Amino acid sequence: MIPSPAPTIALEAATRTYDPGGPDQVRALRGVDLTIPPGEVLSVEGPSGCGKTTLLNLIGLIDRPTSGEVRWDGVPVGSRGERDRARLRLERVGFIFQRFYLLPTLTARENVELPMRAARVPPTERNRRASGLLEEVGLSGRERAYPHQLSGGEEQRVAIARALANSPGLLLADEPTGELDTASTDAILDLLQRVRQSRSATLVLVTHNPVVSRIARRHLTMRDGAIVGDVTEA
Amino acid sequence: MTPWGLGGALRHSRLQAILAVAAIGAAVALPVVLVSVGGGVSAHELANLENAGYQIVISASGIHGIENAHALAHRILSTVASTTAASPVLSIAIDAFTATGGPTPILAEGVIPDQFTPTLGPTEDGLFPNPLPLGDPTDDLHFDNGTYVGPATYDVLISTPYESASGVKVGDRLWLGPVANRSQAIAYNVTGTFGVPPSLLGPTGAFAIVLPLSDLQVMTGYGPAPSAVIPDAADTIEVSVTGSVATNPSALNAVRAQVQALVPFYGVSSLTQEAQQLQSASSVLTGFYLALSSVGISVGLLFLALVLLRRVEADRRSIGVRRALGLPGRSIAAGILLDGIVLAALGAIVGLVAGYLLVESIATWAKGTVKEAASLAVFSPPVLAALVVGILLLSLLASGVATRSALKIDITEALR
């Protein structure tokens, strides 16, 4: 499958307020301006509740900004309807979550095939590609295992394979090693670097683990819903 | 179930799935029993009507409400073309005494022998001797133009159940009276027996006798004027017509109209009309049964909706993950709808089987009328198919509620 190209992502004065005007109003993002070139590896760091995940959700089109806009290659996409954003997520974004979020009733193979099935990839191709991805993440022979039969590291490998299913140009990882021990963390980071490089994909990592952020060249620091630091290594 | 929908999740909550199937099964079993038994009884009665030996019936309001029955029967036969028999029938419960026992309540039917026999249907025809051994076949001798002073033969036929129970045989004497007092009873000669046709909804007639109409009228005070409240009374007059008329609805209706013109103060209906009325009543009853059953079906489907909603709540995260990955809402909706339809279909199958087994059990183990009604049950494929299709359509509604709830899940909240 031809990988979808990594888009140039731009957030323009993006805000996200939960329960606006209500008693539980939370201003999670306060006018963020950000541009992410294609192929960049970017870490987003900061204390809990500073808006890291909200930023990731806007970049990945899971959520819509309360005001401002999210553009991909100059095209406004953040304010589009759920159906359009779902299609873009399916075809161009790969998500990796801290708690893996594999579907417990599906096997490793079925979890990996899920996005392909939704994208109407033919069964033979789906099967071939799922086998290749599981082999790539080091899980050959574990295709029929259910999530509860896998270790944490193995679950995250399946999640990475699932994220790569439709060959996205944008990989978003929210605390991808937050539930893993040190050995597994190193292995997962190696894997992430390898699969990103082989696909020239953009990788955005949300973390507050310095070990994880080391694989990024650009480091954003957030506080109280705003970007307070943006450093790119030489 | 597809592992891609919520069906996979339902595999892991078998108890809820089983309970939902059981609820729908119970809801479906009830209409299956009601409709099949009700339809079977209606069909049986309809068959009885169609197999009757008469085609037109005259009836009056009130009991024993037709007066001058002998004269009316003669008049119908002499003035209305195509009529072959006009049989007045008077049915009254009286008391019977054997030589040593009694009284025994018994259903007496007064008939004119040579008019009664042609009005018997194929089933009844084989149960009665032909001709009826009741002395004067026309009943005119004793009736004697309404004076009732002619000679009576005092012959009576007894039913075979009564024969068995009482020990009375052909050739014995039987005392019959309007009240439970032997001194007011009259001695009759038992000249024959008759079988009792299978009966479901009418009088059982197990202990029954048949005697000349005039005898019963005199015995019960429905005979000569002016002492009788209703002189020469009968409950009905059953009229037979020629074969060509019997099979031609418009010709039969024309004959019915001629009879009606003779007796404008009585009800005159053809069995075709009665059959139509019975079919209409049967349809109304079927609708009523389904309406009654809709309560149970509603509860079953409500249960299904609750089970699916509960699954959606339990799978909030899974649904959130699917939507975050970009799976379209329709694939999530399809999974829930599929679950709903599969559960409803399983429930419908369980209900059909349970309903069938219940009816068979009743027909095997119950007693009396309930057993007979169950044994007549008709499992009509179109009706049952319509029931199943209705359940499946309603299950879409139940699934729709859960689908709506699933599609309203906030992805970011579900992933927290």
XYZ file of C-alpha atoms in Angstrom:
650
model
C 0.000 0.000 0.000
C 1.235 3.488 -0.812
C 1.678 5.419 2.438
C -0.441 8.524 2.720
C 1.800 11.603 2.645
C 2.595 13.313 5.908
C 0.709 16.622 5.948
C 1.996 19.977 7.055
C -0.031 20.638 10.175
C -0.862 24.128 11.342
C -2.829 25.208 14.385
C -3.991 28.816 14.218
C -5.039 30.426 17.491
C -6.604 27.139 18.452
C -8.541 27.089 21.680
C -10.453 24.302 23.333
C -12.788 25.020 26.181
C -14.791 22.274 27.844
C -18.276 23.164 29.088
C -17.949 26.744 27.836
C -19.948 29.146 29.978
C -20.935 26.324 32.288
C -20.092 25.762 35.924
C -17.367 23.273 35.020
C -15.731 25.371 32.316
C -12.146 24.322 31.619
C -9.948 26.193 29.167
C -7.721 23.330 28.056
C -6.037 25.198 25.199
C -5.614 28.945 25.046
C -4.890 30.190 21.563
C -2.182 27.802 20.375
C -0.252 28.591 17.191
C 1.844 25.724 15.930
C 3.237 24.427 12.657
C 4.541 20.870 12.226
C 6.382 20.147 8.968
C 6.026 16.728 7.336
C 8.260 14.013 8.770
C 9.056 15.829 11.974
C 9.423 14.013 15.278
C 7.948 16.214 17.962
C 7.528 15.687 21.663
C 4.968 17.532 23.751
C 5.888 17.755 27.392
C 4.466 19.353 30.462
C 2.709 18.603 33.745
C -0.550 16.739 33.975
C -3.571 18.784 32.907
C -1.546 21.283 30.875
C -3.370 20.416 27.628
C -0.992 17.940 25.980
C -3.638 15.356 25.133
C -6.091 18.047 24.053
C -3.479 19.368 21.643
C -2.889 15.861 20.326
C -6.645 15.356 19.875
C -6.896 18.546 17.809
C -3.905 17.610 15.672
C -5.371 14.143 15.092
C -8.880 15.491 14.422
C -10.404 13.520 17.266
C -11.663 16.796 18.696
C -12.612 20.163 17.225
C -11.245 23.494 18.400
C -13.651 25.790 20.204
C -12.141 28.612 18.188
C -9.274 28.917 15.743
C -8.503 26.339 13.098
C -6.470 23.237 12.356
C -5.097 23.023 8.814
C -3.501 20.151 6.990
C -1.462 21.302 4.031
C -3.242 24.635 4.297
C -6.693 23.084 4.139
C -8.952 23.764 7.131
C -9.864 20.386 8.562
C -10.311 20.951 12.284
C -13.766 22.467 11.992
C -15.092 19.856 9.572
C -17.914 17.514 10.519
C -17.303 14.260 12.328
C -17.802 12.162 9.185
C -15.061 14.012 7.266
C -12.702 14.018 10.212
C -13.341 10.293 10.804
C -12.396 9.552 7.198
C -9.187 11.583 7.507
C -8.334 9.855 10.784
C -8.940 6.461 9.235
C -6.826 7.074 6.154
C -4.064 9.390 7.359
C -3.583 9.137 11.131
C -2.294 6.352 13.328
C -3.074 6.548 17.036
C -1.076 4.934 19.824
C -2.564 5.265 23.284
C -0.991 4.978 26.721
C -3.366 2.170 27.733
C -3.106 0.501 24.313
C -6.899 0.378 23.939
C -6.926 -2.849 22.026
C -10.427 -4.221 21.629
C -10.558 -7.042 24.170
C -12.916 -9.231 22.153
C -10.690 -9.252 19.074
C -7.482 -11.179 18.513
C -4.195 -9.400 17.781
C -4.730 -9.958 14.058
C -8.334 -8.749 14.175
C -7.271 -5.633 16.058
C -4.714 -4.859 13.362
C -7.201 -5.578 10.597
C -9.901 -3.374 12.128
C -8.887 -0.066 10.479
C -8.226 -1.839 7.178
C -11.623 -3.427 7.264
C -13.206 -0.033 7.878
C -11.195 1.316 4.936
C -12.591 -1.529 2.792
C -9.222 -3.134 2.130
C -9.872 -6.487 0.385
C -9.600 -9.505 2.722
C -6.565 -11.039 1.044
C -4.649 -7.783 1.123
C -5.806 -7.153 4.677
C -4.585 -10.548 5.743
C -1.231 -10.133 4.032
C -0.674 -6.676 5.430
C -1.686 -7.651 8.994
C 0.774 -10.542 8.913
C 3.514 -8.232 7.678
C 2.824 -5.615 10.336
C 2.704 -8.153 13.164
C 5.997 -9.573 11.913
C 7.441 -6.064 11.749
C 6.564 -5.398 15.390
C 7.939 -8.793 16.419
C 4.696 -10.627 17.067
C 4.763 -13.398 14.497
C 2.984 -16.394 15.940
C 0.895 -14.303 18.298
C -1.778 -13.385 15.751
C -4.511 -15.401 17.416
C -3.801 -14.187 20.938
C -6.385 -12.000 22.666
C -5.197 -8.860 24.443
C -5.541 -10.428 27.886
C -3.111 -13.125 26.741
C -0.431 -10.554 25.855
C 2.084 -8.690 28.007
C 1.956 -4.905 28.183
C 4.838 -4.590 25.749
C 3.169 -6.992 23.337
C -0.123 -5.135 23.577
C 1.603 -1.882 22.687
C 3.287 -3.588 19.737
C -0.112 -4.686 18.477
C -1.355 -1.132 18.989
C 1.552 0.181 16.921
C 0.824 -2.352 14.191
C -2.817 -1.241 14.261
C -1.740 2.404 14.021
C 0.282 1.554 10.916
C -2.504 -0.493 9.289
C -3.595 2.080 6.716
C -0.028 3.420 6.221
C -0.718 6.859 7.741
C 1.529 9.840 7.275
C 0.887 11.051 10.801
C 1.540 9.027 13.946
C 0.229 10.324 17.245
C 1.372 8.674 20.441
C -0.050 9.644 23.824
C 2.301 8.463 26.583
C 3.103 5.338 24.546
C 5.295 3.854 27.261
C 3.382 5.105 30.278
C 2.259 1.613 31.235
C 5.509 -0.185 30.432
C 8.641 -1.156 32.348
C 12.071 0.141 31.344
C 13.019 -2.774 29.092
C 9.716 -2.640 27.261
C 9.972 1.148 27.023
C 13.290 0.924 25.232
C 11.996 -1.731 22.873
C 8.848 0.227 22.030
C 10.840 3.441 21.435
C 13.179 1.568 19.107
C 10.223 0.176 17.279
C 8.550 3.586 16.991
C 11.698 5.157 15.603
C 12.156 2.344 13.130
C 8.631 2.315 11.763
C 8.537 6.114 11.555
C 11.799 6.311 9.665
C 10.812 3.604 7.216
C 7.628 5.523 6.374
C 8.919 9.120 6.671
C 5.884 9.791 8.826
C 5.373 12.665 11.207
C 5.457 11.507 14.818
C 3.979 13.541 17.656
C 4.700 12.151 21.113
C 2.977 13.310 24.248
C 5.051 12.412 27.274
C 6.506 13.605 30.471
C 9.184 10.936 30.377
C 12.567 12.402 29.334
C 13.633 9.011 28.009
C 10.785 9.051 25.554
C 11.239 12.646 24.478
C 14.844 11.855 23.554
C 13.762 10.344 20.256
C 12.287 13.700 19.199
C 14.277 16.533 17.645
C 11.729 19.180 18.482
C 10.424 19.628 21.998
C 7.311 21.584 22.932
C 6.664 22.459 26.532
C 3.151 23.290 27.639
C 1.728 24.909 30.724
C -1.867 25.894 31.485
C -3.058 25.306 27.948
C -0.335 27.283 26.225
C 2.975 26.454 24.567
C 5.665 27.976 26.726
C 8.676 26.348 25.077
C 9.506 25.240 21.549
C 13.054 23.937 21.131
C 14.495 22.172 18.116
C 17.766 20.295 18.539
C 20.507 21.077 16.130
C -21.827 -12.990 15.359
C -19.288 -10.903 13.633
C -16.256 -10.176 15.731
C -16.237 -6.725 14.244
C -19.433 -5.471 15.737
C -20.546 -5.416 19.299
C -21.531 -9.022 18.659
C -18.089 -9.926 19.857
C -18.809 -8.124 23.076
C -22.092 -9.998 23.474
C -20.185 -13.242 23.205
C -18.589 -12.214 26.430
C -21.831 -11.378 28.217
C -23.750 -14.530 27.578
C -26.040 -14.179 30.568
C -27.456 -10.900 29.311
C -27.838 -12.314 25.831
C -29.575 -15.425 27.169
C -31.919 -13.320 29.300
C -32.795 -11.108 26.337
C -33.473 -14.151 24.152
C -35.590 -15.685 26.924
C -37.592 -12.475 27.373
C -38.338 -12.215 23.677
C -39.018 -15.951 23.494
C -41.595 -15.698 26.260
C -43.133 -12.688 24.548
C -43.400 -14.571 21.247
C -44.672 -17.838 22.745
C -47.848 -16.182 24.030
C -49.171 -15.005 20.640
C -48.078 -18.295 19.084
C -50.295 -20.182 21.548
C -53.211 -17.750 21.351
C -53.219 -17.385 17.592
C -52.659 -21.064 16.803
C -55.278 -22.345 19.247
C -57.744 -19.559 18.456
C -57.245 -20.045 14.736
C -57.576 -23.800 15.084
C -60.845 -23.563 16.984
C -62.214 -21.069 14.466
C -61.173 -23.310 11.585
C -62.821 -26.267 13.293
C -66.074 -24.395 13.788
C -65.907 -23.164 10.238
C -65.450 -26.714 8.993
C -68.453 -27.777 11.071
C -70.502 -25.046 9.461
C -69.369 -25.995 5.997
C -70.124 -29.658 6.669
C -73.602 -29.020 8.047
C -76.470 -30.678 6.223
C -78.522 -27.493 6.237
C -77.698 -24.164 4.669
C -80.211 -21.737 6.186
C -81.134 -21.310 9.811
C -84.072 -19.462 11.341
C -83.652 -18.257 14.876
C -85.489 -15.983 17.283
C -84.491 -13.799 20.156
C -85.004 -15.346 23.549
C -85.156 -19.052 24.380
C -87.499 -21.311 22.450
C -88.660 -18.171 20.672
C -90.032 -19.582 17.424
C -93.753 -20.319 17.562
C -95.912 -22.426 15.248
C -92.826 -24.373 14.264
C -94.670 -27.292 12.614
C -96.745 -24.957 10.477
C -93.737 -22.843 9.571
C -91.763 -25.855 8.451
C -94.633 -27.004 6.222
C -95.055 -23.513 4.820
C -91.399 -23.132 3.945
C -91.333 -26.457 2.151
C -94.522 -25.757 0.249
C -93.801 -22.166 -0.795
C -90.065 -21.767 -1.168
C -88.620 -23.544 -4.171
C -85.401 -25.529 -3.849
C -85.927 -26.296 -0.139
C -85.670 -29.989 0.645
C -86.102 -30.060 4.418
C -87.157 -27.731 7.206
C -86.325 -29.105 10.604
C -87.546 -27.364 13.766
C -85.415 -28.211 16.772
C -86.312 -27.601 20.402
C -83.566 -28.179 22.964
C -84.455 -28.303 26.655
C -82.859 -29.846 29.694
C -85.224 -32.310 31.383
C -84.912 -35.154 33.887
C -84.666 -38.842 33.097
C -85.481 -41.772 35.359
C -84.570 -45.378 34.759
C -86.565 -48.214 36.258
C -84.473 -47.998 39.361
C -82.557 -44.739 39.259
C -82.707 -41.035 38.577
C -83.346 -38.305 38.199
C -80.541 -37.551 35.756
C -80.428 -34.160 34.038
C -80.360 -34.766 30.315
C -80.477 -32.643 27.170
C -83.578 -33.406 25.168
C -83.877 -32.495 21.511
C -87.317 -32.471 19.970
C -87.315 -33.023 16.207
C -89.521 -33.981 13.302
C -87.830 -37.255 12.286
C -88.116 -37.061 8.508
C -87.021 -33.419 8.472
C -84.221 -33.875 10.971
C -82.299 -36.566 9.105
C -81.651 -34.542 5.883
C -80.215 -31.673 7.909
C -77.465 -33.833 9.401
C -73.980 -33.223 8.122
C -71.653 -36.027 6.998
C -70.207 -36.454 10.490
C -73.526 -36.574 12.303
C -75.191 -38.590 9.602
C -73.191 -41.665 10.484
C -74.023 -41.340 14.154
C -77.822 -41.528 13.826
C -79.930 -44.424 12.565
C -81.637 -43.671 9.267
C -84.579 -43.406 9.276
C -84.970 -42.334 12.896
C -87.001 -45.008 14.713
C -89.340 -42.536 16.400
C -92.725 -43.799 15.230
C -94.509 -41.197 13.129
C -91.835 -39.764 10.814
C -93.792 -36.557 10.197
C -94.831 -35.956 13.812
C -98.183 -34.866 12.377
C -100.254 -37.600 14.028
C -99.629 -36.484 17.595
C -99.348 -32.814 16.668
C -102.739 -33.042 14.939
C -102.858 -29.465 13.586
C -101.778 -27.969 16.877
C -104.261 -29.742 19.096
C -101.741 -32.356 20.307
C -104.604 -34.833 20.789
C -103.360 -37.392 18.283
C -101.713 -40.633 19.381
C -98.150 -40.319 20.617
C -95.687 -43.156 20.133
C -93.537 -42.279 23.157
C -90.401 -43.402 21.402
C -86.997 -41.980 22.339
C -83.401 -42.337 21.162
C -80.637 -42.169 23.750
C -77.014 -41.172 23.312
C -74.396 -43.879 23.598
C -72.656 -42.139 26.555
C -75.955 -42.133 28.436
C -76.561 -45.715 27.417
C -73.203 -46.685 28.901
C -73.646 -44.675 32.061
C -77.239 -45.613 32.839
C -77.307 -49.199 31.622
C -80.511 -48.488 29.699
C -80.728 -50.551 26.516
C -82.812 -50.474 23.375
C -86.172 -51.976 24.293
C -86.041 -50.707 27.873
C -88.302 -48.037 29.241
C -87.142 -44.590 30.292
C -89.229 -42.097 32.241
C -88.901 -38.473 31.181
C -90.257 -35.398 32.936
C -89.753 -31.622 33.055
C -88.813 -31.652 36.737
C -86.957 -33.994 39.060
C -90.114 -35.744 40.164
C -90.846 -39.261 38.944
C -94.562 -38.846 39.481
C -94.655 -36.231 36.705
C -92.557 -38.318 34.320
C -93.902 -40.209 31.313
C -92.661 -43.661 30.281
C -90.898 -43.807 26.881
C -89.680 -46.751 24.817
C -86.014 -46.663 23.969
C -86.042 -47.466 20.264
C -82.463 -46.673 19.322
C -79.192 -45.000 20.157
C -77.072 -42.350 18.535
C -73.435 -41.346 18.822
C -72.299 -37.967 20.056
C -70.256 -36.015 17.529
C -67.041 -34.416 18.678
C -68.076 -31.171 20.255
C -65.996 -28.311 21.444
C -67.799 -25.059 21.959
C -71.451 -26.067 21.968
C -73.359 -28.084 24.565
C -71.572 -31.337 25.158
C -74.732 -33.375 24.682
C -73.025 -36.397 26.145
C -76.170 -37.259 28.065
C -78.730 -36.551 25.388
C -81.952 -37.911 23.987
C -83.888 -37.280 20.789
C -87.661 -37.548 20.729
C -90.508 -36.250 18.611
C -90.864 -32.487 18.724
C -94.520 -32.575 19.755
C -93.763 -34.883 22.686
C -91.137 -32.548 24.073
C -93.336 -29.493 23.519
C -96.206 -31.013 25.502
C -93.910 -32.295 28.234
C -92.278 -28.902 28.790
C -95.294 -26.643 28.332
C -94.368 -25.352 24.874
C -97.137 -27.226 23.084
C -100.815 -26.377 22.584
C -102.180 -22.847 22.771
C -103.421 -21.097 24.758
C -101.800 -22.658 27.811
C -98.316 -22.525 26.322
C -96.474 -19.226 26.608
C -95.068 -19.924 23.148
C -97.237 -22.450 21.333
C -95.569 -25.058 19.129
C -92.174 -23.635 20.071
C -88.736 -24.315 18.668
C -85.299 -22.801 19.078
C -84.336 -22.981 15.442
C -85.554 -24.201 12.118
C -82.783 -25.603 9.966
C -83.503 -25.525 6.245
C -81.789 -27.663 3.619
C -81.733 -26.736 -0.056
C -80.956 -28.608 -3.224
C -77.317 -29.239 -4.055
C -77.152 -26.732 -6.912
C -78.440 -23.948 -4.683
C -76.254 -24.951 -1.752
C -73.113 -24.435 -3.800
C -74.247 -21.175 -5.399
C -73.980 -18.264 -2.936
C -76.244 -15.925 -4.878
C -78.933 -18.575 -5.350
C -78.671 -19.504 -1.695
C -79.071 -15.875 -0.735
C -82.161 -15.623 -2.913
C -83.684 -18.596 -1.110
C -82.711 -17.081 2.218
C -84.509 -13.876 1.215
C -87.653 -15.826 0.349
C -87.578 -17.540 3.737
C -86.978 -14.220 5.429
C -90.032 -12.809 3.663
C -92.093 -15.600 5.219
C -90.790 -14.882 8.723
C -89.855 -11.206 8.811
C -89.908 -11.224 12.603
C -87.215 -13.907 12.961
C -83.585 -13.899 12.051
C -82.760 -15.825 8.901
C -79.184 -16.387 7.940
C -77.384 -18.625 5.552
C -74.429 -20.626 6.744
C -72.368 -18.760 4.167
C -73.160 -15.585 6.082
C -72.463 -17.306 9.363
C -69.168 -18.576 8.013
C -68.274 -15.057 6.916
C -69.257 -13.726 10.323
C -67.201 -16.437 11.976
C -64.217 -15.586 9.793
C -64.639 -11.916 10.624
C -64.889 -12.744 14.298
C -61.838 -14.948 13.976
C -59.881 -12.126 12.344
C -60.949 -9.736 15.077
C -59.939 -12.271 17.698
C -56.570 -12.816 16.031
C -56.032 -9.069 16.051
C -57.089 -8.954 19.664
C -54.695 -11.759 20.570
C -51.861 -9.942 18.816
C -52.797 -6.673 20.521
C -52.857 -8.469 23.851
C -49.534 -10.069 23.073
C -48.052 -6.745 22.058
C -47.771 -5.926 25.746
C -45.496 -8.905 26.285
C -43.636 -8.235 23.066
C -43.112 -4.622 24.093
C -41.679 -5.745 27.417
C -39.397 -8.222 25.627
C -38.143 -5.595 23.215
C -37.731 -3.083 26.024
C -35.566 -5.665 27.713
C -33.609 -6.085 24.490
C -33.123 -2.312 24.264
C -31.918 -2.233 27.870
C -29.478 -5.081 27.255
C -28.090 -3.322 24.181
C -27.916 -0.001 26.016
C -26.106 -1.706 28.855
C -23.672 -3.197 26.369
C -23.100 0.221 24.845
C -22.413 1.652 28.292
C -20.039 -1.214 29.090
C -18.324 -0.752 25.724
C -18.015 3.009 25.825
C -14.269 2.758 25.599
C -14.294 0.219 22.779
C -16.740 2.357 20.858
C -14.618 5.433 21.560
C -11.514 3.626 20.298
C -13.303 2.521 17.128
C -14.484 6.043 16.461
C -11.056 7.508 17.282
C -9.504 5.132 14.761
C -11.912 6.557 12.222
C -14.396 3.737 11.904
C -17.546 5.237 10.422
C -20.606 5.527 12.582
C -22.487 3.196 10.269
C -20.143 0.312 11.041
C -20.709 0.822 14.758
C -24.464 1.130 14.175
C -24.426 -1.987 12.010
C -22.788 -3.973 14.798
C -25.444 -2.951 17.304
C -28.287 -3.498 14.844
C -26.886 -6.909 14.004
C -26.742 -7.794 17.672
C -30.330 -6.674 18.143
C -31.566 -8.601 15.136
C -29.661 -11.754 16.058
C -30.983 -11.686 19.626
C -34.511 -10.954 18.421
C -34.320 -13.711 15.806
C -33.059 -16.188 18.372
C -35.823 -15.057 20.740
C -38.403 -15.473 17.990
C -37.169 -18.992 17.237
C -37.201 -19.880 20.925
C -40.704 -18.400 21.191
C -41.998 -20.345 18.198
C -40.581 -23.600 19.510
C -41.769 -22.890 23.066
C -45.236 -21.949 21.830
C -45.455 -25.114 19.748
C -44.277 -27.307 22.615
C -46.669 -25.579 24.999
C -49.633 -26.233 22.719
C -48.547 -29.847 22.223
C -48.152 -30.273 25.976
C -51.608 -28.861 26.618
C -53.059 -31.116 23.940
C -51.349 -34.092 25.573
C -51.638 -33.451 29.274
C -54.570 -31.074 29.835
C -58.173 -32.163 30.231
C -61.575 -31.245 28.858
C -62.222 -28.336 26.559
C -58.719 -26.899 26.986
C -57.198 -30.149 25.750
C -59.604 -30.327 22.805
C -58.964 -26.699 21.868
C -55.202 -27.252 21.967
C -55.515 -30.372 19.821
C -57.224 -28.257 17.148
C -54.376 -25.710 17.031
C -53.298 -24.651 13.576
C -49.785 -23.253 13.127
C -50.285 -20.988 10.167
C -46.920 -20.276 8.478
C -48.009 -16.868 7.099
C -49.217 -15.694 10.521
C -46.120 -16.977 12.298
C -43.862 -15.498 9.619
C -45.628 -12.160 9.989
C -45.102 -12.375 13.734
C -41.374 -13.033 13.312
C -41.004 -10.240 10.748
C -42.835 -7.895 13.114
C -40.498 -8.847 15.956
C -37.445 -8.253 13.754
C -38.736 -4.869 12.632
C -39.449 -3.870 16.218
C -35.989 -5.094 17.224
C -34.580 -2.529 14.802
C -36.380 0.095 16.856
C -34.923 -1.296 20.079
C -31.463 -1.431 18.500
C -31.920 2.092 17.197
C -32.119 3.423 20.735
C -28.810 1.788 21.618
C -27.258 2.877 18.315
C -28.227 6.470 18.938
C -26.652 6.280 22.369
C -23.454 4.767 20.930
C -23.093 7.437 18.278
C -23.496 10.191 20.864
C -20.526 8.974 22.884
C -17.888 11.676 23.165
C -14.620 10.185 21.913
C -12.373 12.218 24.160
C -14.416 11.310 27.242
C -14.487 7.642 26.279
C -10.690 7.590 25.976
C -9.967 9.214 29.333
